[in-house]
């Protein structure tokens, strides 16, 4: 019996003296039904569970789940699991709410005095848009800082008095940053989002993380794709969480899970993924299909850093717009044209007004964010790209990672029908790269569970029609919509589309917001 008012557990034990010996926070009682009372905290619960008592996790009875969102039942299970295991995997799929669950678990442990401060390691695309925003929405009583920028900016951020430090994966490799974190005894929880990025034990990234995992540090690894390439991907991550579950040397684990076909080619043994699964324990995993209380569509917003070439081109265009605004009255048509050019720059392909050809700018970070979303999807993927000129180079780059096909105005109706039929009935293509104007009507693409907007599209109606290609009758999966942006201008367009306020007046306001920026 759990007694929430005193935060204790009443038990009827056959040997209460043995429990009294094992659990210091306990005392014998005389009651008709119970003979010992135990403090309901993390340590006592772990001991009692090991003794065979089915004691609920303290977070389920002693926590108020703060924030603007009500937790789903599977999120409570995730949070419960994290609080009870100092080192653990959350292998749940994208779109199941891992971020909020992790924050609730961390907050509970902070309130319990178990965790003092937490370090969150995350891809650049999710530092602000996911983790910083979710801390504000879920744990508004907690303080957080994004550790990014120059070396000095990072060190200044790490010196701030906050509860959560949010750092990109490769930021750990900055020696001063790494040393500062390692020397801070108050950081005793490390949360690693997209942990599969640390699956290669030979990288400096992995070595930097391993150097921070002291005996007193809790480590939670979050990834929906634990073995993206081969079962051997599990070895390095298991060495961080549960090293006793895998051999000391990678070569031994490789021979246990892989068969050598030729000098350079290996293939997984039949039991390989079972071995990998057993290595990555303790773990909790939910598929979107398992989460019956999830809404049908979940949104994830991700930032994409700009390259220096994009920044230069954007600033040059903004200077032209500022000069233009001084000389004449700007119409909605003129504003829309200039904003379109800015959007093209942000995507990485600018249309030459004379030749009608597109000039490509380096745009690797945005591509990488798109690839992250595709890798994390649990079914096929649709990627919506608003400018035709960027689709071909994206397809060429993406083919190195996934089978893909293109649907735009250049694809003949006959070929388009074949591509769609293959997408619906064959393993390949796994990804469709689509221009929104050919996606707006008539298609049923419920084989996909993830829709990625490579950049915002400029039409309320097209946005609605595109999302209905996979969110329609026949869809049996929970769906995720990922929106990518690299500049406040793009986030403003997304918000206008959400609110159905993409009007001429608001287009003029977008123009003014750009020209007024210093």
Short mmCIF file of C-alpha atoms in Angstrom, two decimals:
data_model
loop_
_atom_site.label_atom_id
_atom_site.label_comp_id
_atom_site.label_asym_id
_atom_site.label_seq_id
_atom_site.Cartn_x
_atom_site.Cartn_y
_atom_site.Cartn_z
CA UNK A 1 0.00 0.00 0.00
CA UNK A 2 1.38 3.41 -1.04
CA UNK A 3 0.62 6.23 1.37
CA UNK A 4 1.07 9.45 -0.70
CA UNK A 5 0.67 11.83 2.24
CA UNK A 6 3.74 10.44 4.04
CA UNK A 7 5.45 9.24 0.84
CA UNK A 8 5.85 5.77 2.24
CA UNK A 9 5.02 2.16 1.39
CA UNK A 10 3.32 -0.22 3.82
CA UNK A 11 4.22 -3.91 3.42
CA UNK A 12 3.26 -7.24 4.91
CA UNK A 13 6.57 -9.07 4.71
CA UNK A 14 7.35 -12.61 5.80
CA UNK A 15 10.71 -11.40 7.11
CA UNK A 16 10.39 -7.69 7.97
CA UNK A 17 13.68 -7.73 9.88
CA UNK A 18 15.56 -8.65 6.69
CA UNK A 19 13.97 -5.72 4.88
CA UNK A 20 14.77 -3.48 7.82
CA UNK A 21 18.40 -4.51 7.45
CA UNK A 22 18.49 -3.88 3.67
CA UNK A 23 16.48 -0.65 3.59
CA UNK A 24 17.71 1.96 6.09
CA UNK A 25 14.71 4.23 5.50
CA UNK A 26 12.22 1.84 7.06
CA UNK A 27 10.68 0.98 10.43
CA UNK A 28 8.63 -1.85 11.89
CA UNK A 29 4.96 -1.21 12.59
CA UNK A 30 2.16 -3.10 14.20
CA UNK A 31 -0.90 -3.14 11.99
CA UNK A 32 -3.53 -5.74 11.16
CA UNK A 33 -2.39 -5.97 7.53
CA UNK A 34 1.16 -4.55 7.51
CA UNK A 35 4.32 -5.01 9.54
CA UNK A 36 6.86 -2.61 8.01
CA UNK A 37 6.78 0.88 6.48
CA UNK A 38 9.42 1.97 3.95
CA UNK A 39 10.22 5.44 2.63
CA UNK A 40 8.92 5.63 -0.95
CA UNK A 41 12.00 6.95 -2.71
CA UNK A 42 14.18 5.84 -5.63
CA UNK A 43 16.71 3.80 -3.65
CA UNK A 44 14.17 1.98 -1.48
CA UNK A 45 11.96 1.19 -4.47
CA UNK A 46 14.88 -0.36 -6.32
CA UNK A 47 15.73 -2.60 -3.35
CA UNK A 48 12.11 -3.66 -2.82
CA UNK A 49 11.68 -4.51 -6.51
CA UNK A 50 14.81 -6.64 -6.37
CA UNK A 51 13.23 -8.47 -3.43
CA UNK A 52 10.13 -9.21 -5.50
CA UNK A 53 7.74 -6.52 -4.24
CA UNK A 54 5.68 -4.87 -6.96
CA UNK A 55 6.21 -1.33 -5.74
CA UNK A 56 5.21 1.53 -8.10
CA UNK A 57 7.84 4.07 -9.04
CA UNK A 58 7.78 7.11 -6.73
CA UNK A 59 7.27 9.47 -9.67
CA UNK A 60 3.85 7.90 -10.28
CA UNK A 61 2.55 8.87 -6.83
CA UNK A 62 4.78 11.75 -5.70
CA UNK A 63 4.93 14.03 -8.76
CA UNK A 64 2.60 16.67 -10.17
CA UNK A 65 3.70 16.49 -13.87
CA UNK A 66 4.07 20.25 -14.46
CA UNK A 67 3.78 22.10 -17.74
CA UNK A 68 1.28 22.92 -20.44
CA UNK A 69 0.90 19.29 -21.59
CA UNK A 70 -0.82 16.41 -19.87
CA UNK A 71 1.44 13.34 -20.07
CA UNK A 72 0.25 10.35 -22.05
CA UNK A 73 0.31 7.00 -20.25
CA UNK A 74 3.31 5.77 -22.23
CA UNK A 75 5.20 8.97 -21.35
CA UNK A 76 4.66 8.26 -17.67
CA UNK A 77 6.05 4.76 -18.24
CA UNK A 78 9.12 6.23 -19.98
CA UNK A 79 9.71 8.71 -17.17
CA UNK A 80 9.22 6.01 -14.53
CA UNK A 81 11.80 3.79 -16.23
CA UNK A 82 14.35 6.59 -16.48
CA UNK A 83 14.06 7.51 -12.81
CA UNK A 84 14.67 3.94 -11.68
CA UNK A 85 17.77 3.26 -13.81
CA UNK A 86 20.92 5.38 -13.52
CA UNK A 87 22.08 4.25 -16.97
CA UNK A 88 19.44 3.39 -19.50
CA UNK A 89 18.27 3.49 -23.11
CA UNK A 90 15.03 5.01 -24.38
CA UNK A 91 14.68 3.42 -27.82
CA UNK A 92 11.21 4.78 -28.60
CA UNK A 93 10.37 5.95 -32.09
CA UNK A 94 10.34 9.57 -33.21
CA UNK A 95 7.05 11.22 -32.36
CA UNK A 96 6.37 9.32 -29.14
CA UNK A 97 7.23 12.21 -26.81
CA UNK A 98 10.67 11.16 -25.54
CA UNK A 99 11.74 14.75 -24.89
CA UNK A 100 8.95 15.66 -22.45
CA UNK A 101 9.21 12.28 -20.69
CA UNK A 102 12.93 12.79 -20.19
CA UNK A 103 12.43 16.29 -18.80
CA UNK A 104 9.77 15.14 -16.35
CA UNK A 105 12.07 12.35 -15.14
CA UNK A 106 15.00 14.76 -14.73
CA UNK A 107 12.82 17.28 -12.90
CA UNK A 108 11.55 14.63 -10.51
CA UNK A 109 15.10 13.54 -9.66
CA UNK A 110 16.12 17.17 -9.15
CA UNK A 111 13.23 17.68 -6.72
CA UNK A 112 14.23 14.47 -4.94
CA UNK A 113 17.81 15.74 -4.58
CA UNK A 114 19.22 12.90 -6.67
CA UNK A 115 20.22 15.07 -9.64
CA UNK A 116 21.78 18.51 -9.25
CA UNK A 117 22.29 19.68 -12.84
CA UNK A 118 21.85 18.01 -16.23
CA UNK A 119 23.78 18.18 -19.49
CA UNK A 120 21.74 17.60 -22.66
CA UNK A 121 23.65 16.60 -25.80
CA UNK A 122 21.63 17.07 -28.95
CA UNK A 123 21.97 17.75 -32.70
CA UNK A 124 22.23 21.42 -33.62
CA UNK A 125 18.78 21.27 -35.21
CA UNK A 126 17.08 20.55 -31.89
CA UNK A 127 19.00 22.69 -29.37
CA UNK A 128 16.61 25.64 -29.36
CA UNK A 129 13.58 24.46 -31.28
CA UNK A 130 13.08 21.21 -29.34
CA UNK A 131 14.96 21.09 -26.02
CA UNK A 132 15.03 24.78 -25.01
CA UNK A 133 11.39 25.27 -26.04
CA UNK A 134 10.22 22.08 -24.32
CA UNK A 135 11.96 23.01 -21.08
CA UNK A 136 10.06 26.31 -21.22
CA UNK A 137 6.75 24.53 -21.94
CA UNK A 138 7.15 21.53 -19.63
CA UNK A 139 9.39 22.80 -16.82
CA UNK A 140 8.77 26.53 -16.71
CA UNK A 141 10.19 26.61 -13.17
CA UNK A 142 13.58 25.35 -14.42
CA UNK A 143 16.35 27.35 -16.06
CA UNK A 144 18.24 26.28 -19.17
CA UNK A 145 20.92 27.69 -21.44
CA UNK A 146 22.04 26.68 -24.92
CA UNK A 147 25.82 26.24 -24.97
CA UNK A 148 26.69 27.28 -28.50
CA UNK A 149 28.70 29.85 -30.40
CA UNK A 150 32.31 30.86 -29.91
CA UNK A 151 34.54 29.16 -27.37
CA UNK A 152 34.09 32.06 -24.95
CA UNK A 153 30.30 32.13 -25.39
CA UNK A 154 30.17 28.44 -24.57
CA UNK A 155 32.31 28.85 -21.46
CA UNK A 156 30.21 31.83 -20.32
CA UNK A 157 27.06 29.71 -20.74
CA UNK A 158 28.56 26.85 -18.73
CA UNK A 159 29.29 29.29 -15.91
CA UNK A 160 25.63 30.27 -15.65
CA UNK A 161 23.55 29.06 -12.70
CA UNK A 162 21.00 26.91 -14.51
CA UNK A 163 19.47 23.44 -14.25
CA UNK A 164 20.05 22.29 -17.84
CA UNK A 165 23.01 22.92 -20.14
CA UNK A 166 22.09 22.16 -23.78
CA UNK A 167 25.08 21.42 -25.99
CA UNK A 168 25.46 20.08 -29.53
CA UNK A 169 27.14 16.69 -29.96
CA UNK A 170 30.41 17.96 -31.39
CA UNK A 171 30.65 20.77 -28.85
CA UNK A 172 32.09 18.19 -26.46
CA UNK A 173 35.23 18.05 -28.59
CA UNK A 174 36.17 21.63 -27.71
CA UNK A 175 38.81 20.91 -25.08
CA UNK A 176 38.03 23.83 -22.75
CA UNK A 177 34.32 23.00 -22.88
CA UNK A 178 34.96 19.33 -22.19
CA UNK A 179 37.29 20.11 -19.29
CA UNK A 180 34.83 22.58 -17.77
CA UNK A 181 32.03 19.99 -17.80
CA UNK A 182 34.29 17.22 -16.50
CA UNK A 183 35.39 19.37 -13.56
CA UNK A 184 31.83 20.36 -12.60
CA UNK A 185 30.70 17.83 -9.95
CA UNK A 186 27.16 19.23 -10.00
CA UNK A 187 26.53 17.86 -13.50
CA UNK A 188 25.51 14.33 -12.57
CA UNK A 189 22.99 13.56 -15.31
CA UNK A 190 23.87 13.39 -19.02
CA UNK A 191 21.04 13.07 -21.52
CA UNK A 192 22.07 12.17 -25.08
CA UNK A 193 19.49 12.76 -27.80
CA UNK A 194 19.99 10.95 -31.12
CA UNK A 195 22.48 8.74 -29.29
CA UNK A 196 23.15 6.61 -32.37
CA UNK A 197 25.46 9.44 -33.45
CA UNK A 198 27.88 8.00 -30.83
CA UNK A 199 27.82 4.44 -32.19
CA UNK A 200 31.38 4.59 -33.55
CA UNK A 201 33.82 4.03 -30.70
CA UNK A 202 36.77 5.30 -32.73
CA UNK A 203 35.45 8.85 -33.09
CA UNK A 204 36.53 11.79 -30.97
CA UNK A 205 32.85 12.42 -30.30
CA UNK A 206 32.47 9.04 -28.57
CA UNK A 207 35.73 9.40 -26.65
CA UNK A 208 34.71 12.84 -25.41
CA UNK A 209 31.41 11.51 -24.07
CA UNK A 210 33.04 8.47 -22.46
CA UNK A 211 35.43 10.80 -20.65
CA UNK A 212 32.50 12.51 -18.90
CA UNK A 213 30.76 9.39 -17.60
CA UNK A 214 32.00 9.26 -14.03
CA UNK A 215 30.78 6.58 -11.63
CA UNK A 216 28.33 9.04 -10.05
CA UNK A 217 26.89 10.27 -13.36
CA UNK A 218 23.53 9.08 -14.62
CA UNK A 219 23.45 8.50 -18.39
CA UNK A 220 20.27 8.33 -20.49
CA UNK A 221 20.72 7.52 -24.18
CA UNK A 222 17.77 8.39 -26.43
CA UNK A 223 17.47 7.03 -29.96
CA UNK A 224 14.76 5.52 -32.10
CA UNK A 225 17.36 3.98 -34.42
CA UNK A 226 19.87 2.14 -32.20
CA UNK A 227 21.36 0.03 -35.01
CA UNK A 228 20.91 2.06 -38.20
CA UNK A 229 23.55 0.22 -40.21
CA UNK A 230 24.33 -3.10 -38.54
CA UNK A 231 23.91 -4.92 -35.20
CA UNK A 232 27.50 -3.99 -34.40
CA UNK A 233 26.26 -0.41 -33.89
CA UNK A 234 25.06 -1.53 -30.47
CA UNK A 235 28.53 -2.26 -29.09
CA UNK A 236 29.80 1.27 -28.42
CA UNK A 237 26.51 2.44 -26.88
CA UNK A 238 26.35 -0.66 -24.67
CA UNK A 239 29.90 0.04 -23.48
CA UNK A 240 28.60 3.35 -22.13
CA UNK A 241 25.43 2.06 -20.44
CA UNK A 242 26.04 -1.59 -19.58
CA UNK A 243 29.62 -2.60 -20.45
CA UNK A 244 29.30 -6.00 -18.79
CA UNK A 245 26.73 -7.02 -21.42
CA UNK A 246 29.19 -6.90 -24.31
CA UNK A 247 32.76 -8.12 -24.85
CA UNK A 248 35.56 -5.75 -23.99
CA UNK A 249 36.74 -5.60 -27.61
CA UNK A 250 34.70 -4.60 -30.66
CA UNK A 251 36.20 -7.35 -32.83
CA UNK A 252 34.83 -10.04 -30.53
CA UNK A 253 31.32 -8.54 -30.67
CA UNK A 254 31.56 -8.26 -34.45
CA UNK A 255 32.39 -11.94 -34.77
CA UNK A 256 29.47 -12.79 -32.46
CA UNK A 257 26.97 -10.85 -34.58
CA UNK A 258 28.39 -10.90 -38.13
CA UNK A 259 29.58 -13.52 -40.61
CA UNK A 260 32.42 -12.69 -42.97
CA UNK A 261 31.37 -13.23 -46.59
CA UNK A 262 34.46 -11.86 -48.35
CA UNK A 263 37.56 -10.03 -47.24
CA UNK A 264 35.62 -6.78 -46.93
CA UNK A 265 31.98 -7.87 -46.72
CA UNK A 266 30.15 -9.00 -43.59
CA UNK A 267 26.50 -9.86 -43.04
CA UNK A 268 24.45 -10.19 -39.83
CA UNK A 269 24.06 -13.63 -38.30
CA UNK A 270 20.44 -14.81 -37.82
CA UNK A 271 20.59 -14.12 -34.09
CA UNK A 272 22.52 -10.84 -34.45
CA UNK A 273 19.76 -8.37 -33.63
CA UNK A 274 18.66 -10.41 -30.62
CA UNK A 275 22.24 -10.16 -29.33
CA UNK A 276 22.23 -6.41 -30.00
CA UNK A 277 18.87 -6.04 -28.22
CA UNK A 278 20.16 -7.90 -25.16
CA UNK A 279 23.28 -5.74 -25.15
CA UNK A 280 21.26 -2.52 -25.09
CA UNK A 281 19.63 -3.05 -21.72
CA UNK A 282 18.08 -1.76 -19.55
CA UNK A 283 15.84 -0.14 -22.16
CA UNK A 284 12.33 1.12 -22.71
CA UNK A 285 10.84 1.29 -26.19
CA UNK A 286 7.50 2.41 -27.57
CA UNK A 287 6.49 2.38 -31.20
CA UNK A 288 4.06 5.05 -32.34
CA UNK A 289 1.60 2.27 -33.12
CA UNK A 290 1.73 1.17 -29.45
CA UNK A 291 0.80 4.61 -28.13
CA UNK A 292 -2.96 4.49 -28.37
CA UNK A 293 -3.42 7.84 -26.62
CA UNK A 294 -1.17 9.75 -29.03
CA UNK A 295 -2.92 12.19 -31.37
CA UNK A 296 -2.89 11.06 -35.00
CA UNK A 297 -0.32 13.71 -36.01
CA UNK A 298 2.67 14.97 -34.01
CA UNK A 299 4.76 17.99 -35.06
CA UNK A 300 8.52 18.38 -34.66
CA UNK A 301 10.30 21.64 -35.54
CA UNK A 302 14.03 21.63 -36.31
CA UNK A 303 16.57 24.38 -36.96
CA UNK A 304 19.07 24.14 -39.80
CA UNK A 305 22.23 26.28 -39.53
CA UNK A 306 23.13 28.38 -42.57
CA UNK A 307 26.43 28.09 -44.40
CA UNK A 308 28.64 31.15 -44.74
CA UNK A 309 27.73 31.33 -48.44
CA UNK A 310 24.03 31.42 -47.61
CA UNK A 311 24.57 34.09 -44.95
CA UNK A 312 26.52 36.23 -47.43
CA UNK A 313 23.89 35.87 -50.17
CA UNK A 314 21.05 36.58 -47.71
CA UNK A 315 22.72 39.75 -46.43
CA UNK A 316 23.37 40.97 -49.99
CA UNK A 317 19.72 40.49 -50.90
CA UNK A 318 18.60 42.22 -47.72
CA UNK A 319 20.80 45.22 -48.59
CA UNK A 320 19.14 45.42 -52.01
CA UNK A 321 15.71 45.27 -50.38
CA UNK A 322 16.60 48.02 -47.90
CA UNK A 323 17.77 50.32 -50.72
CA UNK A 324 14.65 49.50 -52.72
CA UNK A 325 12.37 50.32 -49.78
CA UNK A 326 13.90 53.82 -49.53
CA UNK A 327 13.36 54.63 -53.21
CA UNK A 328 9.78 53.52 -53.86
CA UNK A 329 6.59 52.11 -52.46
CA UNK A 330 6.78 48.36 -52.10
CA UNK A 331 3.77 46.43 -53.40
CA UNK A 332 2.67 43.00 -52.20
CA UNK A 333 3.74 41.50 -55.54
CA UNK A 334 7.19 43.01 -55.31
CA UNK A 335 7.52 41.97 -51.65
CA UNK A 336 6.50 38.39 -52.46
CA UNK A 337 9.11 38.23 -55.25
CA UNK A 338 11.94 39.37 -53.00
CA UNK A 339 10.89 37.11 -50.14
CA UNK A 340 10.85 34.19 -52.58
CA UNK A 341 14.48 34.95 -53.48
CA UNK A 342 15.36 34.97 -49.78
CA UNK A 343 13.60 31.64 -49.32
CA UNK A 344 15.58 30.21 -52.23
CA UNK A 345 18.83 31.36 -50.64
CA UNK A 346 17.83 29.73 -47.34
CA UNK A 347 17.11 26.47 -49.19
CA UNK A 348 20.38 26.59 -51.11
CA UNK A 349 19.31 27.13 -54.73
CA UNK A 350 18.76 30.59 -56.28
CA UNK A 351 16.97 31.02 -59.59
CA UNK A 352 18.79 33.14 -62.19
CA UNK A 353 16.13 35.53 -63.60
CA UNK A 354 17.80 35.59 -67.04
CA UNK A 355 18.59 31.93 -67.68
CA UNK A 356 15.82 30.50 -65.44
CA UNK A 357 18.44 28.04 -64.16
CA UNK A 358 19.14 27.52 -60.46
CA UNK A 359 22.52 28.33 -58.94
CA UNK A 360 23.24 26.02 -56.01
CA UNK A 361 24.66 27.35 -52.75
CA UNK A 362 26.27 25.07 -50.13
CA UNK A 363 23.43 23.89 -47.88
CA UNK A 364 24.82 20.82 -46.10
CA UNK A 365 23.36 21.55 -42.64
CA UNK A 366 19.77 21.64 -43.93
CA UNK A 367 20.32 18.40 -45.83
CA UNK A 368 21.70 16.78 -42.68
CA UNK A 369 18.61 17.80 -40.70
CA UNK A 370 16.39 16.29 -43.39
CA UNK A 371 18.46 13.09 -43.29
CA UNK A 372 18.10 12.89 -39.48
CA UNK A 373 14.32 12.98 -39.85
CA UNK A 374 14.33 10.32 -42.58
CA UNK A 375 16.63 8.05 -40.55
CA UNK A 376 14.32 8.31 -37.53
CA UNK A 377 11.12 7.51 -39.43
CA UNK A 378 9.53 4.11 -38.81
CA UNK A 379 7.95 3.84 -42.28
CA UNK A 380 8.27 5.58 -45.64
CA UNK A 381 8.81 9.33 -45.91
CA UNK A 382 7.50 12.23 -47.97
CA UNK A 383 9.71 15.30 -48.31
CA UNK A 384 8.08 18.48 -49.61
CA UNK A 385 10.47 20.88 -51.37
CA UNK A 386 9.05 24.23 -52.50
CA UNK A 387 11.63 24.96 -55.23
CA UNK A 388 12.12 22.66 -58.20
CA UNK A 389 15.74 23.68 -58.67
CA UNK A 390 16.92 22.13 -55.41
CA UNK A 391 15.19 18.75 -55.84
CA UNK A 392 17.72 17.21 -58.26
CA UNK A 393 20.84 17.88 -56.14
CA UNK A 394 18.97 16.72 -53.05
CA UNK A 395 17.99 13.47 -54.75
CA UNK A 396 21.57 12.86 -55.86
CA UNK A 397 22.87 13.36 -52.32
CA UNK A 398 20.07 11.36 -50.68
CA UNK A 399 20.56 8.31 -52.94
CA UNK A 400 23.79 7.61 -51.05
CA UNK A 401 21.68 6.88 -47.95
CA UNK A 402 18.16 5.82 -49.04
CA UNK A 403 16.31 4.82 -52.18
CA UNK A 404 14.36 7.82 -53.39
CA UNK A 405 12.32 9.15 -56.29
CA UNK A 406 11.29 12.61 -57.47
CA UNK A 407 7.81 13.87 -58.25
CA UNK A 408 7.67 17.32 -59.82
CA UNK A 409 6.40 19.03 -62.97
CA UNK A 410 9.17 17.52 -65.11
CA UNK A 411 8.06 13.94 -64.40
CA UNK A 412 5.67 12.57 -67.02
CA UNK A 413 2.25 11.32 -65.85
CA UNK A 414 3.20 7.77 -66.85
CA UNK A 415 6.44 7.77 -64.87
CA UNK A 416 4.73 9.53 -61.96
CA UNK A 417 2.12 6.76 -61.79
CA UNK A 418 4.85 4.10 -61.76
CA UNK A 419 6.77 5.90 -58.98
CA UNK A 420 3.62 6.16 -56.86
CA UNK A 421 2.71 2.51 -57.47
CA UNK A 422 6.23 1.40 -56.47
CA UNK A 423 6.09 3.60 -53.37
CA UNK A 424 2.82 1.97 -52.36
CA UNK A 425 3.64 -1.65 -53.19
CA UNK A 426 7.44 -2.12 -53.26
CA UNK A 427 10.25 -1.62 -50.72
CA UNK A 428 11.75 1.08 -52.97
CA UNK A 429 11.61 4.01 -53.17
CA UNK A 430 11.74 4.67 -49.43
CA UNK A 431 11.54 8.46 -49.85
CA UNK A 432 9.60 10.66 -52.25
CA UNK A 433 10.99 14.14 -52.90
CA UNK A 434 7.98 16.15 -54.02
CA UNK A 435 7.12 19.61 -55.26
CA UNK A 436 3.93 20.73 -53.50
CA UNK A 437 2.05 21.71 -56.64
CA UNK A 438 2.02 18.14 -57.95
CA UNK A 439 1.08 16.78 -54.54
CA UNK A 440 -1.97 18.89 -53.88
CA UNK A 441 -4.77 16.71 -55.20
CA UNK A 442 -5.78 13.11 -55.68
CA UNK A 443 -2.86 11.17 -54.20
CA UNK A 444 -3.16 8.64 -51.41
CA UNK A 445 0.26 8.01 -49.83
CA UNK A 446 -0.63 6.40 -46.52
CA UNK A 447 2.42 4.12 -46.76
CA UNK A 448 4.37 7.05 -45.28
CA UNK A 449 4.26 7.90 -41.59
CA UNK A 450 6.56 10.94 -41.78
CA UNK A 451 6.13 14.15 -43.77
CA UNK A 452 9.12 16.50 -43.91
CA UNK A 453 8.79 20.11 -45.00
CA UNK A 454 12.28 20.92 -46.29
CA UNK A 455 11.19 24.55 -46.09
CA UNK A 456 7.84 26.30 -45.65
CA UNK A 457 5.52 26.40 -48.63
CA UNK A 458 3.77 29.60 -49.49
CA UNK A 459 0.14 28.58 -49.61
CA UNK A 460 -2.39 27.82 -46.89
CA UNK A 461 -4.35 25.60 -49.27
CA UNK A 462 -1.31 23.66 -50.55
CA UNK A 463 -0.13 23.00 -47.00
CA UNK A 464 -3.51 21.51 -46.11
CA UNK A 465 -3.72 19.46 -49.29
CA UNK A 466 -0.17 18.12 -48.93
CA UNK A 467 -0.71 16.94 -45.37
CA UNK A 468 -3.87 15.17 -46.45
CA UNK A 469 -1.88 12.95 -48.84
CA UNK A 470 -0.88 10.77 -45.88
CA UNK A 471 -3.35 11.87 -43.19
CA UNK A 472 -6.44 10.31 -44.74
CA UNK A 473 -8.64 7.22 -44.78
CA UNK A 474 -6.47 4.10 -44.92
CA UNK A 475 -3.71 5.50 -42.71
CA UNK A 476 -3.00 2.95 -39.98
CA UNK A 477 0.10 4.59 -38.46
CA UNK A 478 0.65 7.48 -36.11
CA UNK A 479 2.10 10.30 -38.19
CA UNK A 480 4.88 12.85 -37.68
CA UNK A 481 5.28 16.15 -39.52
CA UNK A 482 8.80 17.59 -39.34
CA UNK A 483 9.27 21.25 -40.25
CA UNK A 484 12.75 22.58 -41.06
CA UNK A 485 13.80 26.23 -41.06
CA UNK A 486 17.05 28.16 -40.98
CA UNK A 487 15.88 31.71 -40.29
CA UNK A 488 13.13 33.56 -38.38
CA UNK A 489 11.62 34.49 -41.75
CA UNK A 490 10.81 30.84 -42.41
CA UNK A 491 9.35 30.28 -38.94
CA UNK A 492 7.14 33.34 -39.51
CA UNK A 493 5.83 31.78 -42.72
CA UNK A 494 5.10 28.49 -40.94
CA UNK A 495 3.14 30.41 -38.28
CA UNK A 496 1.18 32.31 -40.91
CA UNK A 497 0.27 29.07 -42.66
CA UNK A 498 -0.78 27.55 -39.32
CA UNK A 499 -3.02 30.54 -38.63
CA UNK A 500 -4.18 30.81 -42.27
CA UNK A 501 -2.92 34.38 -42.32
CA UNK A 502 -0.67 34.29 -45.39
CA UNK A 503 -2.28 37.45 -46.80
CA UNK A 504 -0.92 40.33 -48.87
CA UNK A 505 -0.71 42.55 -45.78
CA UNK A 506 1.28 39.94 -43.92
CA UNK A 507 3.60 39.41 -46.88
CA UNK A 508 4.37 43.14 -46.72
CA UNK A 509 4.99 42.75 -42.99
CA UNK A 510 7.48 39.96 -43.72
CA UNK A 511 9.28 42.28 -46.14
CA UNK A 512 9.41 45.03 -43.51
CA UNK A 513 10.68 42.61 -40.85
CA UNK A 514 13.63 41.67 -43.08
CA UNK A 515 14.53 45.21 -44.15
CA UNK A 516 14.31 46.54 -40.59
CA UNK A 517 16.74 43.91 -39.26
CA UNK A 518 20.22 45.24 -38.63
#
